[in-house]
């Protein structure tokens, strides 16, 4: 398996624009996590899905952020409108679920909002 | 979720054994202790997980005392490539999928 695949790897956008980050989890994994990492705040859990259903979105900073998982092999994190403070590295991770806490992370998307 | 406390940074030299201790005083009965490693510009990577006593794999050893209120990650004979941030996580391994909360981590710097 190729592991967790995220796209794009880098994104530069202007303030106010919509940004969509994509994630393909490892086949057969039931849980999917979205994280954001900055120097100031470290690695923050934004939302996590189990069997394509959002379980906990308490980490989503505000209504500008939304996440979907239409099927077991694809998830998106959307920011609309984007702001400079959203600049960060966004990671997607997946795990088998069912009590397994080993999560596999993608390479991340480095987002820069100017 | 149990709160974890670990040193912000540590320095070491190649060939030395490095021990990173994590405190988790309010660990719950169902909680497992998991350590992740993160290299610059990469996502975190699972290293080791344990519940009690000692666990060893090809990368590291994890020591957990009987009261489970702390744990120590031991890296034998570190090399420059072990320079990374190490995170200690405590969570319910029984809950489906788990909820992985990362603290600040320990930034390990290995010098020649």
PDB file of C-alpha atoms in Angstrom:
ATOM      1  CA  UNK A   1       0.000   0.000   0.000  1.00  0.00           C
ATOM      2  CA  UNK A   2       1.248   3.509  -0.777  1.00  0.00           C
ATOM      3  CA  UNK A   3       0.277   4.794   2.633  1.00  0.00           C
ATOM      4  CA  UNK A   4      -1.874   7.820   3.322  1.00  0.00           C
ATOM      5  CA  UNK A   5      -1.833  10.124   0.323  1.00  0.00           C
ATOM      6  CA  UNK A   6      -2.449  13.841   0.643  1.00  0.00           C
ATOM      7  CA  UNK A   7      -2.758  16.437  -2.059  1.00  0.00           C
ATOM      8  CA  UNK A   8      -1.581  18.960  -2.809  1.00  0.00           C
ATOM      9  CA  UNK A   9       1.779  18.868  -0.997  1.00  0.00           C
ATOM     10  CA  UNK A  10       2.015  22.653  -1.098  1.00  0.00           C
ATOM     11  CA  UNK A  11      -0.668  25.286  -1.564  1.00  0.00           C
ATOM     12  CA  UNK A  12      -0.271  29.027  -1.722  1.00  0.00           C
ATOM     13  CA  UNK A  13      -3.445  31.035  -1.898  1.00  0.00           C
ATOM     14  CA  UNK A  14      -4.696  34.541  -1.345  1.00  0.00           C
ATOM     15  CA  UNK A  15      -6.751  35.552   1.632  1.00  0.00           C
ATOM     16  CA  UNK A  16     -10.442  35.046   1.004  1.00  0.00           C
ATOM     17  CA  UNK A  17     -10.019  32.178  -1.427  1.00  0.00           C
ATOM     18  CA  UNK A  18     -11.432  28.706  -0.882  1.00  0.00           C
ATOM     19  CA  UNK A  19      -8.921  25.962  -0.183  1.00  0.00           C
ATOM     20  CA  UNK A  20      -9.586  22.240  -0.432  1.00  0.00           C
ATOM     21  CA  UNK A  21      -7.184  19.683   0.954  1.00  0.00           C
ATOM     22  CA  UNK A  22      -7.544  16.040  -0.018  1.00  0.00           C
ATOM     23  CA  UNK A  23      -6.723  12.760   1.656  1.00  0.00           C
ATOM     24  CA  UNK A  24      -6.784   9.128   0.606  1.00  0.00           C
ATOM     25  CA  UNK A  25      -6.496   6.854   3.650  1.00  0.00           C
ATOM     26  CA  UNK A  26      -4.932   3.405   3.665  1.00  0.00           C
ATOM     27  CA  UNK A  27      -7.307   0.837   2.229  1.00  0.00           C
ATOM     28  CA  UNK A  28      -9.173  -1.025   4.940  1.00  0.00           C
ATOM     29  CA  UNK A  29      -8.677   1.624   7.603  1.00  0.00           C
ATOM     30  CA  UNK A  30     -11.854   2.661   9.383  1.00  0.00           C
ATOM     31  CA  UNK A  31     -10.697   5.820  11.151  1.00  0.00           C
ATOM     32  CA  UNK A  32      -9.462   9.047   9.605  1.00  0.00           C
ATOM     33  CA  UNK A  33      -8.019  12.072  11.364  1.00  0.00           C
ATOM     34  CA  UNK A  34      -7.245  15.622  10.251  1.00  0.00           C
ATOM     35  CA  UNK A  35      -4.546  17.537  12.141  1.00  0.00           C
ATOM     36  CA  UNK A  36      -3.057  21.003  11.843  1.00  0.00           C
ATOM     37  CA  UNK A  37       0.500  21.780  12.920  1.00  0.00           C
ATOM     38  CA  UNK A  38       2.039  25.180  13.633  1.00  0.00           C
ATOM     39  CA  UNK A  39       5.043  26.254  15.651  1.00  0.00           C
ATOM     40  CA  UNK A  40       2.854  28.097  18.119  1.00  0.00           C
ATOM     41  CA  UNK A  41       0.112  25.531  18.695  1.00  0.00           C
ATOM     42  CA  UNK A  42       1.824  22.253  17.891  1.00  0.00           C
ATOM     43  CA  UNK A  43      -0.154  19.348  16.456  1.00  0.00           C
ATOM     44  CA  UNK A  44      -3.888  19.903  16.865  1.00  0.00           C
ATOM     45  CA  UNK A  45      -6.599  17.359  16.148  1.00  0.00           C
ATOM     46  CA  UNK A  46      -9.270  19.057  14.052  1.00  0.00           C
ATOM     47  CA  UNK A  47     -11.746  16.280  13.362  1.00  0.00           C
ATOM     48  CA  UNK A  48     -11.941  12.551  13.191  1.00  0.00           C
ATOM     49  CA  UNK A  49     -14.151  10.118  11.310  1.00  0.00           C
ATOM     50  CA  UNK A  50     -15.027   6.525  11.962  1.00  0.00           C
ATOM     51  CA  UNK A  51     -16.601   4.472   9.182  1.00  0.00           C
ATOM     52  CA  UNK A  52     -17.015   7.717   7.206  1.00  0.00           C
ATOM     53  CA  UNK A  53     -19.026   9.369   9.988  1.00  0.00           C
ATOM     54  CA  UNK A  54     -17.666  12.440  11.797  1.00  0.00           C
ATOM     55  CA  UNK A  55     -17.244  11.442  15.435  1.00  0.00           C
ATOM     56  CA  UNK A  56     -15.642  14.490  16.988  1.00  0.00           C
ATOM     57  CA  UNK A  57     -15.218  17.880  15.314  1.00  0.00           C
ATOM     58  CA  UNK A  58     -14.588  19.851  18.479  1.00  0.00           C
ATOM     59  CA  UNK A  59     -11.137  20.811  17.236  1.00  0.00           C
ATOM     60  CA  UNK A  60     -12.401  22.549  14.110  1.00  0.00           C
ATOM     61  CA  UNK A  61     -11.465  26.188  14.733  1.00  0.00           C
ATOM     62  CA  UNK A  62     -14.557  27.853  13.301  1.00  0.00           C
ATOM     63  CA  UNK A  63     -17.278  27.684  10.715  1.00  0.00           C
ATOM     64  CA  UNK A  64     -14.863  28.492   7.935  1.00  0.00           C
ATOM     65  CA  UNK A  65     -13.548  24.947   8.267  1.00  0.00           C
ATOM     66  CA  UNK A  66     -15.501  21.931   7.072  1.00  0.00           C
ATOM     67  CA  UNK A  67     -14.578  18.297   6.475  1.00  0.00           C
ATOM     68  CA  UNK A  68     -16.277  15.524   4.587  1.00  0.00           C
ATOM     69  CA  UNK A  69     -15.741  11.851   3.994  1.00  0.00           C
ATOM     70  CA  UNK A  70     -18.072  10.781   1.191  1.00  0.00           C
ATOM     71  CA  UNK A  71     -16.635   7.262   1.088  1.00  0.00           C
ATOM     72  CA  UNK A  72     -14.038   5.069   2.750  1.00  0.00           C
ATOM     73  CA  UNK A  73     -11.277   6.080   0.371  1.00  0.00           C
ATOM     74  CA  UNK A  74     -11.535   9.854   0.293  1.00  0.00           C
ATOM     75  CA  UNK A  75     -11.798  12.837   2.595  1.00  0.00           C
ATOM     76  CA  UNK A  76     -11.583  16.587   2.147  1.00  0.00           C
ATOM     77  CA  UNK A  77     -10.869  19.496   4.450  1.00  0.00           C
ATOM     78  CA  UNK A  78     -12.160  22.794   3.144  1.00  0.00           C
ATOM     79  CA  UNK A  79     -11.418  26.306   4.329  1.00  0.00           C
ATOM     80  CA  UNK A  80     -13.690  29.036   3.035  1.00  0.00           C
ATOM     81  CA  UNK A  81     -12.744  31.851   3.159  1.00  0.00           C
ATOM     82  CA  UNK A  82      -9.086  31.318   3.993  1.00  0.00           C
ATOM     83  CA  UNK A  83      -7.141  33.704   6.243  1.00  0.00           C
ATOM     84  CA  UNK A  84      -3.401  34.186   6.823  1.00  0.00           C
ATOM     85  CA  UNK A  85      -3.703  32.619  10.286  1.00  0.00           C
ATOM     86  CA  UNK A  86      -4.758  29.370   8.615  1.00  0.00           C
ATOM     87  CA  UNK A  87      -1.214  28.976   7.311  1.00  0.00           C
ATOM     88  CA  UNK A  88       0.065  25.667   8.672  1.00  0.00           C
ATOM     89  CA  UNK A  89       0.878  22.094   7.740  1.00  0.00           C
ATOM     90  CA  UNK A  90      -2.236  19.965   7.590  1.00  0.00           C
ATOM     91  CA  UNK A  91      -1.872  16.237   8.157  1.00  0.00           C
ATOM     92  CA  UNK A  92      -4.271  13.455   7.444  1.00  0.00           C
ATOM     93  CA  UNK A  93      -3.912  10.122   9.232  1.00  0.00           C
ATOM     94  CA  UNK A  94      -5.766   6.827   9.210  1.00  0.00           C
ATOM     95  CA  UNK A  95      -5.941   3.807  11.459  1.00  0.00           C
ATOM     96  CA  UNK A  96      -7.606   0.428  11.501  1.00  0.00           C
ATOM     97  CA  UNK A  97      -9.882   1.457  14.336  1.00  0.00           C
ATOM     98  CA  UNK A  98     -11.391  -1.153  16.637  1.00  0.00           C
ATOM     99  CA  UNK A  99      -9.057  -0.265  19.487  1.00  0.00           C
ATOM    100  CA  UNK A 100      -5.918   0.103  17.405  1.00  0.00           C
ATOM    101  CA  UNK A 101      -4.246   3.409  18.157  1.00  0.00           C
ATOM    102  CA  UNK A 102      -1.409   3.172  15.651  1.00  0.00           C
ATOM    103  CA  UNK A 103      -2.193   5.864  13.135  1.00  0.00           C
ATOM    104  CA  UNK A 104      -0.403   6.298   9.819  1.00  0.00           C
ATOM    105  CA  UNK A 105       0.195   9.860   8.714  1.00  0.00           C
ATOM    106  CA  UNK A 106       0.431  11.339   5.278  1.00  0.00           C
ATOM    107  CA  UNK A 107       3.220  13.680   4.194  1.00  0.00           C
ATOM    108  CA  UNK A 108       1.086  16.705   4.908  1.00  0.00           C
ATOM    109  CA  UNK A 109      -0.045  19.753   2.945  1.00  0.00           C
ATOM    110  CA  UNK A 110       1.815  22.960   3.635  1.00  0.00           C
ATOM    111  CA  UNK A 111      -0.715  25.772   3.281  1.00  0.00           C
ATOM    112  CA  UNK A 112       0.337  29.379   2.961  1.00  0.00           C
ATOM    113  CA  UNK A 113      -2.342  32.065   2.866  1.00  0.00           C
ATOM    114  CA  UNK A 114      -1.048  35.467   1.806  1.00  0.00           C
TER     115      UNK A 114
ATOM    116  CA  UNK B   1      -8.101  12.129  28.334  1.00  0.00           C
ATOM    117  CA  UNK B   2      -4.995  11.848  30.484  1.00  0.00           C
ATOM    118  CA  UNK B   3      -2.662  14.840  30.334  1.00  0.00           C
ATOM    119  CA  UNK B   4       0.986  14.126  29.613  1.00  0.00           C
ATOM    120  CA  UNK B   5       4.108  16.032  30.614  1.00  0.00           C
ATOM    121  CA  UNK B   6       7.485  15.493  28.991  1.00  0.00           C
ATOM    122  CA  UNK B   7      10.685  17.553  28.671  1.00  0.00           C
ATOM    123  CA  UNK B   8      10.606  20.153  25.916  1.00  0.00           C
ATOM    124  CA  UNK B   9      14.071  19.287  24.653  1.00  0.00           C
ATOM    125  CA  UNK B  10      17.009  16.947  25.173  1.00  0.00           C
ATOM    126  CA  UNK B  11      20.513  16.790  23.782  1.00  0.00           C
ATOM    127  CA  UNK B  12      22.576  13.676  23.256  1.00  0.00           C
ATOM    128  CA  UNK B  13      25.613  12.404  21.384  1.00  0.00           C
ATOM    129  CA  UNK B  14      25.885   9.633  18.876  1.00  0.00           C
ATOM    130  CA  UNK B  15      26.196   6.198  20.428  1.00  0.00           C
ATOM    131  CA  UNK B  16      24.563   7.147  23.718  1.00  0.00           C
ATOM    132  CA  UNK B  17      21.397   5.676  25.140  1.00  0.00           C
ATOM    133  CA  UNK B  18      18.604   8.231  25.433  1.00  0.00           C
ATOM    134  CA  UNK B  19      15.749   7.962  27.915  1.00  0.00           C
ATOM    135  CA  UNK B  20      12.741  10.247  27.580  1.00  0.00           C
ATOM    136  CA  UNK B  21      10.297  10.178  30.461  1.00  0.00           C
ATOM    137  CA  UNK B  22       6.638  11.099  30.229  1.00  0.00           C
ATOM    138  CA  UNK B  23       4.398  11.768  33.229  1.00  0.00           C
ATOM    139  CA  UNK B  24       0.711  10.874  33.066  1.00  0.00           C
ATOM    140  CA  UNK B  25      -0.556  10.985  36.644  1.00  0.00           C
ATOM    141  CA  UNK B  26      -4.256  10.636  35.817  1.00  0.00           C
ATOM    142  CA  UNK B  27      -3.961   7.713  33.429  1.00  0.00           C
ATOM    143  CA  UNK B  28      -7.143   5.640  33.320  1.00  0.00           C
ATOM    144  CA  UNK B  29      -7.452   1.884  33.580  1.00  0.00           C
ATOM    145  CA  UNK B  30      -8.243   1.478  29.892  1.00  0.00           C
ATOM    146  CA  UNK B  31      -5.494   3.800  28.669  1.00  0.00           C
ATOM    147  CA  UNK B  32      -2.563   2.667  26.578  1.00  0.00           C
ATOM    148  CA  UNK B  33       0.723   4.569  26.293  1.00  0.00           C
ATOM    149  CA  UNK B  34       1.910   5.253  22.767  1.00  0.00           C
ATOM    150  CA  UNK B  35       4.997   7.026  21.466  1.00  0.00           C
ATOM    151  CA  UNK B  36       5.352   8.698  18.092  1.00  0.00           C
ATOM    152  CA  UNK B  37       8.395  10.161  16.331  1.00  0.00           C
ATOM    153  CA  UNK B  38       8.291  13.110  13.949  1.00  0.00           C
ATOM    154  CA  UNK B  39      11.113  14.115  11.634  1.00  0.00           C
ATOM    155  CA  UNK B  40      11.162  17.621  10.138  1.00  0.00           C
ATOM    156  CA  UNK B  41       8.750  18.041   7.230  1.00  0.00           C
ATOM    157  CA  UNK B  42       7.154  14.654   7.839  1.00  0.00           C
ATOM    158  CA  UNK B  43       4.082  13.360   9.624  1.00  0.00           C
ATOM    159  CA  UNK B  44       4.441  11.567  12.968  1.00  0.00           C
ATOM    160  CA  UNK B  45       5.329   7.895  12.905  1.00  0.00           C
ATOM    161  CA  UNK B  46       4.294   5.258  15.455  1.00  0.00           C
ATOM    162  CA  UNK B  47       7.232   3.881  17.437  1.00  0.00           C
ATOM    163  CA  UNK B  48       5.925   1.746  20.267  1.00  0.00           C
ATOM    164  CA  UNK B  49       2.912   1.113  22.469  1.00  0.00           C
ATOM    165  CA  UNK B  50       2.457  -0.495  25.860  1.00  0.00           C
ATOM    166  CA  UNK B  51       0.087  -1.008  28.749  1.00  0.00           C
ATOM    167  CA  UNK B  52       2.372  -2.099  31.587  1.00  0.00           C
ATOM    168  CA  UNK B  53       5.879  -3.423  32.369  1.00  0.00           C
ATOM    169  CA  UNK B  54       8.256  -3.430  29.420  1.00  0.00           C
ATOM    170  CA  UNK B  55       7.827  -3.543  25.678  1.00  0.00           C
ATOM    171  CA  UNK B  56      10.684  -3.791  23.201  1.00  0.00           C
ATOM    172  CA  UNK B  57      10.826  -3.656  19.435  1.00  0.00           C
ATOM    173  CA  UNK B  58      13.515  -3.078  16.834  1.00  0.00           C
ATOM    174  CA  UNK B  59      13.423   0.674  17.376  1.00  0.00           C
ATOM    175  CA  UNK B  60      12.998   1.281  21.092  1.00  0.00           C
ATOM    176  CA  UNK B  61      12.001   0.011  24.503  1.00  0.00           C
ATOM    177  CA  UNK B  62       9.169   1.297  26.633  1.00  0.00           C
ATOM    178  CA  UNK B  63       9.328   0.970  30.408  1.00  0.00           C
ATOM    179  CA  UNK B  64       6.141   1.382  32.430  1.00  0.00           C
ATOM    180  CA  UNK B  65       6.202   1.109  36.236  1.00  0.00           C
ATOM    181  CA  UNK B  66       3.505  -0.700  38.157  1.00  0.00           C
ATOM    182  CA  UNK B  67       1.545   2.464  38.985  1.00  0.00           C
ATOM    183  CA  UNK B  68       1.579   3.475  35.282  1.00  0.00           C
ATOM    184  CA  UNK B  69       1.801   7.160  36.212  1.00  0.00           C
ATOM    185  CA  UNK B  70       4.866   7.584  34.019  1.00  0.00           C
ATOM    186  CA  UNK B  71       6.645   5.859  31.181  1.00  0.00           C
ATOM    187  CA  UNK B  72      10.147   5.989  29.713  1.00  0.00           C
ATOM    188  CA  UNK B  73      11.028   5.664  26.071  1.00  0.00           C
ATOM    189  CA  UNK B  74      14.543   4.282  25.680  1.00  0.00           C
ATOM    190  CA  UNK B  75      16.489   4.654  22.441  1.00  0.00           C
ATOM    191  CA  UNK B  76      19.655   2.546  22.405  1.00  0.00           C
ATOM    192  CA  UNK B  77      22.819   3.967  20.833  1.00  0.00           C
ATOM    193  CA  UNK B  78      21.272   6.932  19.044  1.00  0.00           C
ATOM    194  CA  UNK B  79      22.557   8.233  15.737  1.00  0.00           C
ATOM    195  CA  UNK B  80      22.213  11.599  14.037  1.00  0.00           C
ATOM    196  CA  UNK B  81      19.152  10.292  12.225  1.00  0.00           C
ATOM    197  CA  UNK B  82      17.307   9.926  15.542  1.00  0.00           C
ATOM    198  CA  UNK B  83      17.099  13.711  15.777  1.00  0.00           C
ATOM    199  CA  UNK B  84      13.344  14.280  15.884  1.00  0.00           C
ATOM    200  CA  UNK B  85      10.436  15.240  18.094  1.00  0.00           C
ATOM    201  CA  UNK B  86       9.101  12.424  20.276  1.00  0.00           C
ATOM    202  CA  UNK B  87       5.502  12.485  21.481  1.00  0.00           C
ATOM    203  CA  UNK B  88       4.000  10.566  24.357  1.00  0.00           C
ATOM    204  CA  UNK B  89       0.272   9.869  24.019  1.00  0.00           C
ATOM    205  CA  UNK B  90      -2.099   8.329  26.504  1.00  0.00           C
ATOM    206  CA  UNK B  91      -5.529   7.214  25.412  1.00  0.00           C
ATOM    207  CA  UNK B  92      -8.189   4.602  25.473  1.00  0.00           C
ATOM    208  CA  UNK B  93      -6.961   1.922  23.106  1.00  0.00           C
ATOM    209  CA  UNK B  94     -10.224   0.127  23.415  1.00  0.00           C
ATOM    210  CA  UNK B  95     -12.334   2.907  21.937  1.00  0.00           C
ATOM    211  CA  UNK B  96     -12.855   2.403  18.271  1.00  0.00           C
ATOM    212  CA  UNK B  97     -10.232   4.289  16.376  1.00  0.00           C
ATOM    213  CA  UNK B  98      -8.965   6.061  19.439  1.00  0.00           C
ATOM    214  CA  UNK B  99      -8.650   9.801  19.772  1.00  0.00           C
ATOM    215  CA  UNK B 100      -5.008  10.723  19.388  1.00  0.00           C
ATOM    216  CA  UNK B 101      -4.111  13.927  21.185  1.00  0.00           C
ATOM    217  CA  UNK B 102      -0.523  15.119  20.821  1.00  0.00           C
ATOM    218  CA  UNK B 103       1.174  17.258  23.452  1.00  0.00           C
ATOM    219  CA  UNK B 104       4.196  19.465  22.857  1.00  0.00           C
ATOM    220  CA  UNK B 105       6.626  16.570  22.486  1.00  0.00           C
ATOM    221  CA  UNK B 106      10.332  16.325  23.294  1.00  0.00           C
ATOM    222  CA  UNK B 107      12.735  17.681  20.717  1.00  0.00           C
ATOM    223  CA  UNK B 108      15.750  15.378  20.719  1.00  0.00           C
ATOM    224  CA  UNK B 109      18.936  16.678  19.192  1.00  0.00           C
ATOM    225  CA  UNK B 110      21.698  14.146  18.568  1.00  0.00           C
ATOM    226  CA  UNK B 111      25.153  15.599  18.026  1.00  0.00           C
ATOM    227  CA  UNK B 112      28.217  13.978  16.505  1.00  0.00           C
TER     228      UNK B 112
END
